[in-house]
Amino acid sequence: MAPMIARILDYMSESHIPVPHKYVVAVDHVGVAVPDFDAAVEWYRANLGFINYHDEVNEEQGVHEAMLGPADKVEGGTLVQILAPLNEESTIAKYLDKKGPGIQQYAVRVTDLEALMAHLKEQGTRVLYPEPKIGTAGSRINFVHPKDAGGVLLELVEPAE
């Protein structure tokens, strides 16, 4: 075995890497809040050649969303999530009123949302919901409070099976 690989395996086996490494497996997407859904989707198509991998309306969260990315994206690759408000009371509408359009959150893909939530709570990290909610394409989600994540809204996404 190559010396570098042996050192990495030794490091990992000695518990230098914290518990979450087995739960957090990828950066899933970057969420962009926009006032005009169609204009944003078209901009990414026309300027970057992105295609729409998933499009849905989430009534509970008051958002119209799309997952965009390159036509030849790598399996499991990071996407851009377009988030447009359905009404003036939605979280995205309030975000746009306060901060304007732009990056609203980033998300990591996880394998066991409840286990990660329990670990975060043990560390004193706040999550926004006591129980996971349903997100894009039937995924289960929660968010880390921005004050506990360096000022960024961090979404935790466990994809639907």
Short mmCIF file of N, CA and C in Angstrom, two decimals:
data_model
loop_
_atom_site.label_atom_id
_atom_site.label_comp_id
_atom_site.label_asym_id
_atom_site.label_seq_id
_atom_site.Cartn_x
_atom_site.Cartn_y
_atom_site.Cartn_z
N MET A 1 0.85 -1.18 0.00
CA MET A 1 0.00 0.00 0.00
C MET A 1 0.90 1.24 0.00
N ALA A 2 0.52 2.20 -0.77
CA ALA A 2 1.29 3.44 -0.86
C ALA A 2 1.35 4.12 0.50
N PRO A 3 2.50 4.72 0.83
CA PRO A 3 2.64 5.37 2.14
C PRO A 3 1.58 6.44 2.42
N MET A 4 1.22 7.22 1.40
CA MET A 4 0.22 8.28 1.60
C MET A 4 -1.13 7.68 1.97
N ILE A 5 -1.55 6.64 1.27
CA ILE A 5 -2.83 6.00 1.57
C ILE A 5 -2.80 5.40 2.97
N ALA A 6 -1.69 4.77 3.33
CA ALA A 6 -1.56 4.19 4.67
C ALA A 6 -1.70 5.27 5.74
N ARG A 7 -1.08 6.42 5.53
CA ARG A 7 -1.19 7.52 6.50
C ARG A 7 -2.63 8.01 6.62
N ILE A 8 -3.31 8.12 5.49
CA ILE A 8 -4.70 8.57 5.51
C ILE A 8 -5.57 7.58 6.26
N LEU A 9 -5.40 6.29 5.98
CA LEU A 9 -6.19 5.28 6.68
C LEU A 9 -5.89 5.26 8.17
N ASP A 10 -4.61 5.41 8.54
CA ASP A 10 -4.26 5.48 9.97
C ASP A 10 -4.92 6.68 10.62
N TYR A 11 -4.86 7.81 9.96
CA TYR A 11 -5.45 9.03 10.49
C TYR A 11 -6.95 8.84 10.73
N MET A 12 -7.63 8.28 9.73
CA MET A 12 -9.08 8.07 9.85
C MET A 12 -9.41 7.05 10.94
N SER A 13 -8.62 6.00 11.06
CA SER A 13 -8.92 4.96 12.05
C SER A 13 -8.63 5.42 13.47
N GLU A 14 -7.84 6.45 13.63
CA GLU A 14 -7.51 6.95 14.97
C GLU A 14 -8.51 7.99 15.46
N SER A 15 -9.65 8.08 14.81
CA SER A 15 -10.73 8.98 15.22
C SER A 15 -10.35 10.45 15.19
N HIS A 16 -9.47 10.84 14.29
CA HIS A 16 -9.17 12.26 14.12
C HIS A 16 -10.28 12.97 13.37
N ILE A 17 -11.04 12.21 12.60
CA ILE A 17 -12.13 12.80 11.83
C ILE A 17 -13.40 12.69 12.67
N PRO A 18 -14.11 13.78 12.87
CA PRO A 18 -15.29 13.75 13.73
C PRO A 18 -16.41 12.87 13.16
N VAL A 19 -17.35 12.54 14.03
CA VAL A 19 -18.47 11.66 13.70
C VAL A 19 -19.18 12.02 12.39
N PRO A 20 -19.44 13.29 12.08
CA PRO A 20 -20.25 13.60 10.90
C PRO A 20 -19.69 13.11 9.57
N HIS A 21 -18.41 12.78 9.50
CA HIS A 21 -17.85 12.38 8.20
C HIS A 21 -18.59 11.21 7.59
N LYS A 22 -19.21 10.37 8.41
CA LYS A 22 -19.93 9.23 7.84
C LYS A 22 -21.35 9.60 7.43
N TYR A 23 -21.81 10.79 7.79
CA TYR A 23 -23.16 11.24 7.44
C TYR A 23 -23.17 12.24 6.30
N VAL A 24 -22.18 13.10 6.21
CA VAL A 24 -22.14 14.15 5.18
C VAL A 24 -21.30 13.63 4.02
N VAL A 25 -21.93 13.48 2.85
CA VAL A 25 -21.24 12.82 1.74
C VAL A 25 -20.95 13.72 0.53
N ALA A 26 -21.58 14.89 0.45
CA ALA A 26 -21.34 15.75 -0.72
C ALA A 26 -21.96 17.13 -0.49
N VAL A 27 -21.46 18.10 -1.25
CA VAL A 27 -22.17 19.37 -1.37
C VAL A 27 -23.27 19.11 -2.40
N ASP A 28 -24.52 19.26 -2.00
CA ASP A 28 -25.65 18.90 -2.85
C ASP A 28 -26.02 20.01 -3.82
N HIS A 29 -26.22 21.22 -3.29
CA HIS A 29 -26.62 22.32 -4.16
C HIS A 29 -26.38 23.66 -3.48
N VAL A 30 -26.46 24.70 -4.29
CA VAL A 30 -26.42 26.08 -3.82
C VAL A 30 -27.77 26.68 -4.19
N GLY A 31 -28.48 27.22 -3.20
CA GLY A 31 -29.80 27.80 -3.43
C GLY A 31 -29.72 29.29 -3.71
N VAL A 32 -30.35 29.71 -4.80
CA VAL A 32 -30.34 31.11 -5.21
C VAL A 32 -31.78 31.64 -5.18
N ALA A 33 -32.01 32.65 -4.35
CA ALA A 33 -33.33 33.29 -4.26
C ALA A 33 -33.48 34.29 -5.40
N VAL A 34 -34.61 34.19 -6.11
CA VAL A 34 -34.86 35.06 -7.25
C VAL A 34 -36.31 35.54 -7.23
N PRO A 35 -36.58 36.74 -7.73
CA PRO A 35 -37.97 37.20 -7.79
C PRO A 35 -38.73 36.63 -8.99
N ASP A 36 -38.01 36.28 -10.07
CA ASP A 36 -38.65 35.82 -11.31
C ASP A 36 -38.09 34.45 -11.69
N PHE A 37 -38.86 33.42 -11.41
CA PHE A 37 -38.44 32.03 -11.64
C PHE A 37 -38.06 31.80 -13.10
N ASP A 38 -38.96 32.12 -14.02
CA ASP A 38 -38.72 31.84 -15.44
C ASP A 38 -37.49 32.57 -15.97
N ALA A 39 -37.31 33.82 -15.57
CA ALA A 39 -36.15 34.59 -16.04
C ALA A 39 -34.85 33.97 -15.54
N ALA A 40 -34.84 33.51 -14.29
CA ALA A 40 -33.63 32.91 -13.73
C ALA A 40 -33.29 31.59 -14.43
N VAL A 41 -34.28 30.73 -14.60
CA VAL A 41 -34.05 29.45 -15.29
C VAL A 41 -33.54 29.70 -16.70
N GLU A 42 -34.14 30.65 -17.39
CA GLU A 42 -33.72 30.97 -18.76
C GLU A 42 -32.30 31.52 -18.79
N TRP A 43 -31.92 32.34 -17.81
CA TRP A 43 -30.56 32.88 -17.78
C TRP A 43 -29.53 31.75 -17.68
N TYR A 44 -29.76 30.81 -16.79
CA TYR A 44 -28.82 29.68 -16.64
C TYR A 44 -28.79 28.82 -17.90
N ARG A 45 -29.94 28.66 -18.59
CA ARG A 45 -29.98 27.89 -19.83
C ARG A 45 -29.21 28.61 -20.93
N ALA A 46 -29.53 29.88 -21.14
CA ALA A 46 -28.95 30.64 -22.25
C ALA A 46 -27.47 30.95 -22.05
N ASN A 47 -27.07 31.22 -20.82
CA ASN A 47 -25.69 31.66 -20.58
C ASN A 47 -24.73 30.54 -20.21
N LEU A 48 -25.22 29.50 -19.55
CA LEU A 48 -24.34 28.42 -19.10
C LEU A 48 -24.70 27.06 -19.69
N GLY A 49 -25.81 27.00 -20.42
CA GLY A 49 -26.22 25.73 -21.01
C GLY A 49 -26.80 24.76 -20.01
N PHE A 50 -27.19 25.25 -18.83
CA PHE A 50 -27.75 24.37 -17.80
C PHE A 50 -29.12 23.86 -18.22
N ILE A 51 -29.43 22.65 -17.77
CA ILE A 51 -30.76 22.11 -18.00
C ILE A 51 -31.48 21.97 -16.66
N ASN A 52 -32.78 21.85 -16.73
CA ASN A 52 -33.62 21.75 -15.54
C ASN A 52 -33.82 20.26 -15.22
N TYR A 53 -33.16 19.79 -14.16
CA TYR A 53 -33.26 18.39 -13.76
C TYR A 53 -34.52 18.10 -12.95
N HIS A 54 -35.03 19.10 -12.28
CA HIS A 54 -36.22 18.90 -11.45
C HIS A 54 -36.89 20.24 -11.23
N ASP A 55 -38.20 20.25 -11.29
CA ASP A 55 -38.99 21.48 -11.13
C ASP A 55 -40.21 21.12 -10.30
N GLU A 56 -40.45 21.88 -9.25
CA GLU A 56 -41.65 21.61 -8.44
C GLU A 56 -42.10 22.85 -7.69
N VAL A 57 -43.35 22.79 -7.26
CA VAL A 57 -43.92 23.82 -6.40
C VAL A 57 -44.09 23.18 -5.03
N ASN A 58 -43.52 23.82 -4.01
CA ASN A 58 -43.64 23.34 -2.64
C ASN A 58 -44.56 24.32 -1.90
N GLU A 59 -45.83 23.94 -1.81
CA GLU A 59 -46.84 24.81 -1.18
C GLU A 59 -46.52 25.08 0.28
N GLU A 60 -46.06 24.05 1.01
CA GLU A 60 -45.78 24.21 2.44
C GLU A 60 -44.73 25.29 2.68
N GLN A 61 -43.70 25.31 1.83
CA GLN A 61 -42.64 26.31 1.98
C GLN A 61 -42.90 27.56 1.15
N GLY A 62 -43.95 27.57 0.34
CA GLY A 62 -44.29 28.74 -0.45
C GLY A 62 -43.26 29.08 -1.51
N VAL A 63 -42.74 28.04 -2.19
CA VAL A 63 -41.66 28.27 -3.14
C VAL A 63 -41.85 27.45 -4.42
N HIS A 64 -41.46 28.07 -5.54
CA HIS A 64 -41.32 27.37 -6.82
C HIS A 64 -39.83 27.16 -6.98
N GLU A 65 -39.43 25.91 -7.19
CA GLU A 65 -38.00 25.62 -7.22
C GLU A 65 -37.63 24.76 -8.41
N ALA A 66 -36.39 24.90 -8.83
CA ALA A 66 -35.83 24.08 -9.90
C ALA A 66 -34.40 23.73 -9.54
N MET A 67 -33.98 22.54 -9.96
CA MET A 67 -32.60 22.10 -9.78
C MET A 67 -31.94 22.10 -11.15
N LEU A 68 -30.94 22.96 -11.32
CA LEU A 68 -30.29 23.17 -12.61
C LEU A 68 -28.84 22.73 -12.57
N GLY A 69 -28.34 22.31 -13.73
CA GLY A 69 -26.93 21.95 -13.82
C GLY A 69 -26.53 21.67 -15.25
N PRO A 70 -25.24 21.41 -15.47
CA PRO A 70 -24.76 21.11 -16.81
C PRO A 70 -25.44 19.86 -17.37
N ALA A 71 -25.60 19.83 -18.69
CA ALA A 71 -26.25 18.68 -19.33
C ALA A 71 -25.46 17.40 -19.11
N ASP A 72 -24.15 17.50 -18.98
CA ASP A 72 -23.32 16.31 -18.79
C ASP A 72 -22.74 16.25 -17.38
N LYS A 73 -23.55 16.63 -16.41
CA LYS A 73 -23.05 16.67 -15.03
C LYS A 73 -22.64 15.28 -14.55
N VAL A 74 -21.72 15.26 -13.63
CA VAL A 74 -21.26 14.03 -13.00
C VAL A 74 -22.37 13.52 -12.08
N GLU A 75 -22.57 12.22 -12.06
CA GLU A 75 -23.59 11.63 -11.17
C GLU A 75 -23.36 12.12 -9.74
N GLY A 76 -24.41 12.65 -9.14
CA GLY A 76 -24.31 13.15 -7.77
C GLY A 76 -23.66 14.51 -7.66
N GLY A 77 -23.42 15.18 -8.79
CA GLY A 77 -22.75 16.48 -8.78
C GLY A 77 -23.60 17.58 -8.16
N THR A 78 -22.95 18.66 -7.81
CA THR A 78 -23.60 19.81 -7.20
C THR A 78 -24.45 20.54 -8.23
N LEU A 79 -25.64 20.97 -7.81
CA LEU A 79 -26.57 21.69 -8.68
C LEU A 79 -26.82 23.10 -8.15
N VAL A 80 -27.46 23.91 -8.98
CA VAL A 80 -27.94 25.23 -8.58
C VAL A 80 -29.45 25.09 -8.38
N GLN A 81 -29.93 25.51 -7.23
CA GLN A 81 -31.37 25.47 -6.94
C GLN A 81 -31.92 26.88 -7.07
N ILE A 82 -32.88 27.05 -7.96
CA ILE A 82 -33.56 28.34 -8.12
C ILE A 82 -34.76 28.33 -7.18
N LEU A 83 -34.90 29.38 -6.39
CA LEU A 83 -35.98 29.50 -5.40
C LEU A 83 -36.73 30.80 -5.63
N ALA A 84 -37.99 30.69 -6.03
CA ALA A 84 -38.82 31.88 -6.25
C ALA A 84 -40.06 31.78 -5.37
N PRO A 85 -40.48 32.90 -4.77
CA PRO A 85 -41.63 32.86 -3.86
C PRO A 85 -42.95 32.63 -4.59
N LEU A 86 -43.83 31.90 -3.91
CA LEU A 86 -45.20 31.71 -4.42
C LEU A 86 -46.12 32.80 -3.91
N ASN A 87 -45.76 33.38 -2.76
CA ASN A 87 -46.59 34.42 -2.16
C ASN A 87 -45.70 35.31 -1.30
N GLU A 88 -46.27 36.41 -0.84
CA GLU A 88 -45.49 37.40 -0.09
C GLU A 88 -45.17 36.97 1.33
N GLU A 89 -45.82 35.92 1.82
CA GLU A 89 -45.58 35.43 3.18
C GLU A 89 -44.49 34.36 3.24
N SER A 90 -44.05 33.86 2.09
CA SER A 90 -43.07 32.77 2.10
C SER A 90 -41.72 33.25 2.61
N THR A 91 -40.94 32.29 3.10
CA THR A 91 -39.60 32.59 3.59
C THR A 91 -38.75 33.23 2.51
N ILE A 92 -38.88 32.74 1.28
CA ILE A 92 -38.08 33.29 0.18
C ILE A 92 -38.50 34.72 -0.14
N ALA A 93 -39.79 35.03 -0.09
CA ALA A 93 -40.25 36.41 -0.31
C ALA A 93 -39.67 37.33 0.75
N LYS A 94 -39.68 36.88 2.00
CA LYS A 94 -39.12 37.69 3.09
C LYS A 94 -37.62 37.87 2.91
N TYR A 95 -36.95 36.82 2.47
CA TYR A 95 -35.51 36.91 2.22
C TYR A 95 -35.23 37.94 1.12
N LEU A 96 -35.99 37.87 0.03
CA LEU A 96 -35.80 38.82 -1.07
C LEU A 96 -36.07 40.25 -0.63
N ASP A 97 -37.10 40.45 0.20
CA ASP A 97 -37.40 41.80 0.70
C ASP A 97 -36.26 42.35 1.54
N LYS A 98 -35.65 41.48 2.33
CA LYS A 98 -34.60 41.92 3.26
C LYS A 98 -33.23 42.03 2.58
N LYS A 99 -32.87 41.04 1.75
CA LYS A 99 -31.51 40.97 1.22
C LYS A 99 -31.41 41.08 -0.30
N GLY A 100 -32.54 40.96 -0.99
CA GLY A 100 -32.50 40.97 -2.45
C GLY A 100 -32.10 39.61 -3.00
N PRO A 101 -32.05 39.50 -4.33
CA PRO A 101 -31.71 38.22 -4.95
C PRO A 101 -30.27 37.82 -4.67
N GLY A 102 -30.04 36.52 -4.66
CA GLY A 102 -28.68 36.03 -4.48
C GLY A 102 -28.66 34.69 -3.77
N ILE A 103 -27.45 34.28 -3.39
CA ILE A 103 -27.30 32.99 -2.71
C ILE A 103 -28.00 33.06 -1.37
N GLN A 104 -28.96 32.16 -1.19
CA GLN A 104 -29.76 32.13 0.03
C GLN A 104 -29.27 31.04 0.98
N GLN A 105 -28.75 29.94 0.42
CA GLN A 105 -28.27 28.84 1.25
C GLN A 105 -27.40 27.91 0.43
N TYR A 106 -26.66 27.07 1.14
CA TYR A 106 -26.02 25.95 0.46
C TYR A 106 -26.39 24.70 1.21
N ALA A 107 -26.31 23.57 0.52
CA ALA A 107 -26.81 22.32 1.10
C ALA A 107 -25.78 21.22 0.98
N VAL A 108 -25.72 20.39 2.03
CA VAL A 108 -24.91 19.19 1.99
C VAL A 108 -25.83 17.98 1.95
N ARG A 109 -25.39 16.95 1.23
CA ARG A 109 -26.14 15.70 1.13
C ARG A 109 -25.71 14.81 2.29
N VAL A 110 -26.70 14.23 2.97
CA VAL A 110 -26.42 13.40 4.14
C VAL A 110 -27.05 12.02 3.98
N THR A 111 -26.51 11.06 4.72
CA THR A 111 -27.02 9.69 4.66
C THR A 111 -27.99 9.37 5.78
N ASP A 112 -27.89 10.08 6.90
CA ASP A 112 -28.76 9.80 8.06
C ASP A 112 -29.05 11.12 8.76
N LEU A 113 -30.13 11.76 8.36
CA LEU A 113 -30.46 13.10 8.85
C LEU A 113 -30.67 13.11 10.36
N GLU A 114 -31.42 12.14 10.89
CA GLU A 114 -31.68 12.14 12.34
C GLU A 114 -30.39 11.98 13.14
N ALA A 115 -29.50 11.10 12.69
CA ALA A 115 -28.24 10.90 13.41
C ALA A 115 -27.40 12.17 13.39
N LEU A 116 -27.35 12.83 12.24
CA LEU A 116 -26.58 14.07 12.15
C LEU A 116 -27.22 15.16 13.01
N MET A 117 -28.56 15.26 12.99
CA MET A 117 -29.24 16.24 13.84
C MET A 117 -28.91 16.00 15.31
N ALA A 118 -28.92 14.74 15.74
CA ALA A 118 -28.60 14.41 17.14
C ALA A 118 -27.17 14.81 17.46
N HIS A 119 -26.25 14.53 16.54
CA HIS A 119 -24.85 14.90 16.75
C HIS A 119 -24.70 16.42 16.86
N LEU A 120 -25.34 17.14 15.96
CA LEU A 120 -25.25 18.60 16.00
C LEU A 120 -25.80 19.15 17.31
N LYS A 121 -26.93 18.63 17.75
CA LYS A 121 -27.52 19.08 19.02
C LYS A 121 -26.57 18.81 20.19
N GLU A 122 -25.91 17.63 20.17
CA GLU A 122 -24.93 17.31 21.22
C GLU A 122 -23.79 18.31 21.24
N GLN A 123 -23.45 18.86 20.07
CA GLN A 123 -22.37 19.84 19.96
C GLN A 123 -22.83 21.26 20.29
N GLY A 124 -24.13 21.42 20.57
CA GLY A 124 -24.67 22.74 20.86
C GLY A 124 -25.05 23.53 19.62
N THR A 125 -25.13 22.86 18.48
CA THR A 125 -25.50 23.50 17.22
C THR A 125 -27.01 23.44 17.05
N ARG A 126 -27.60 24.57 16.72
CA ARG A 126 -29.06 24.63 16.55
C ARG A 126 -29.48 24.26 15.13
N VAL A 127 -30.54 23.46 15.06
CA VAL A 127 -31.21 23.21 13.79
C VAL A 127 -32.55 23.92 13.85
N LEU A 128 -33.09 24.29 12.69
CA LEU A 128 -34.30 25.11 12.69
C LEU A 128 -35.57 24.35 13.04
N TYR A 129 -35.64 23.07 12.69
CA TYR A 129 -36.86 22.29 12.95
C TYR A 129 -36.56 21.14 13.90
N PRO A 130 -37.48 20.84 14.82
CA PRO A 130 -37.26 19.71 15.73
C PRO A 130 -37.29 18.37 15.01
N GLU A 131 -38.00 18.31 13.89
CA GLU A 131 -38.10 17.08 13.08
C GLU A 131 -37.84 17.45 11.62
N PRO A 132 -37.32 16.51 10.83
CA PRO A 132 -37.10 16.80 9.41
C PRO A 132 -38.40 17.18 8.70
N LYS A 133 -38.25 18.00 7.66
CA LYS A 133 -39.38 18.38 6.80
C LYS A 133 -39.15 17.75 5.43
N ILE A 134 -40.21 17.76 4.62
CA ILE A 134 -40.09 17.25 3.25
C ILE A 134 -39.60 18.37 2.34
N GLY A 135 -38.56 18.07 1.58
CA GLY A 135 -37.97 19.05 0.67
C GLY A 135 -38.12 18.63 -0.78
N THR A 136 -37.24 19.10 -1.62
CA THR A 136 -37.26 18.85 -3.05
C THR A 136 -37.28 17.36 -3.37
N ALA A 137 -38.17 16.97 -4.27
CA ALA A 137 -38.25 15.60 -4.78
C ALA A 137 -38.43 14.57 -3.67
N GLY A 138 -39.13 14.95 -2.60
CA GLY A 138 -39.40 14.02 -1.52
C GLY A 138 -38.24 13.81 -0.56
N SER A 139 -37.19 14.61 -0.69
CA SER A 139 -36.07 14.50 0.24
C SER A 139 -36.52 14.93 1.64
N ARG A 140 -35.72 14.58 2.63
CA ARG A 140 -35.96 15.04 4.00
C ARG A 140 -34.89 16.07 4.31
N ILE A 141 -35.32 17.18 4.92
CA ILE A 141 -34.40 18.30 5.12
C ILE A 141 -34.50 18.89 6.52
N ASN A 142 -33.47 19.61 6.87
CA ASN A 142 -33.46 20.51 8.01
C ASN A 142 -32.39 21.55 7.71
N PHE A 143 -32.28 22.55 8.55
CA PHE A 143 -31.31 23.62 8.35
C PHE A 143 -30.55 23.86 9.65
N VAL A 144 -29.26 24.18 9.51
CA VAL A 144 -28.46 24.63 10.65
C VAL A 144 -28.66 26.14 10.75
N HIS A 145 -28.87 26.62 11.96
CA HIS A 145 -29.07 28.06 12.18
C HIS A 145 -27.85 28.82 11.66
N PRO A 146 -28.06 29.89 10.89
CA PRO A 146 -26.94 30.66 10.35
C PRO A 146 -25.95 31.15 11.41
N LYS A 147 -26.43 31.48 12.59
CA LYS A 147 -25.52 31.96 13.64
C LYS A 147 -24.57 30.87 14.12
N ASP A 148 -24.92 29.61 13.85
CA ASP A 148 -24.06 28.50 14.24
C ASP A 148 -23.23 27.97 13.07
N ALA A 149 -23.43 28.52 11.88
CA ALA A 149 -22.73 28.04 10.68
C ALA A 149 -22.01 29.17 9.96
N GLY A 150 -21.43 30.08 10.72
CA GLY A 150 -20.64 31.14 10.13
C GLY A 150 -21.43 32.16 9.34
N GLY A 151 -22.71 32.33 9.67
CA GLY A 151 -23.54 33.32 9.00
C GLY A 151 -24.22 32.82 7.74
N VAL A 152 -24.10 31.53 7.47
CA VAL A 152 -24.68 30.95 6.26
C VAL A 152 -25.80 29.99 6.65
N LEU A 153 -26.91 30.03 5.92
CA LEU A 153 -27.97 29.05 6.11
C LEU A 153 -27.51 27.76 5.46
N LEU A 154 -27.31 26.72 6.26
CA LEU A 154 -26.82 25.43 5.79
C LEU A 154 -27.96 24.43 5.81
N GLU A 155 -28.32 23.92 4.63
CA GLU A 155 -29.38 22.93 4.52
C GLU A 155 -28.77 21.53 4.58
N LEU A 156 -29.43 20.65 5.31
CA LEU A 156 -29.05 19.24 5.39
C LEU A 156 -30.08 18.47 4.57
N VAL A 157 -29.65 17.74 3.56
CA VAL A 157 -30.55 17.06 2.63
C VAL A 157 -30.29 15.56 2.63
N GLU A 158 -31.30 14.80 3.00
CA GLU A 158 -31.24 13.34 2.85
C GLU A 158 -32.15 13.00 1.67
N PRO A 159 -31.56 12.61 0.53
CA PRO A 159 -32.37 12.35 -0.66
C PRO A 159 -33.40 11.24 -0.44
N ALA A 160 -34.50 11.34 -1.16
CA ALA A 160 -35.50 10.26 -1.13
C ALA A 160 -34.89 9.04 -1.81
N GLU A 161 -35.33 7.88 -1.40
CA GLU A 161 -34.77 6.66 -2.00
C GLU A 161 -35.44 6.32 -3.30
#
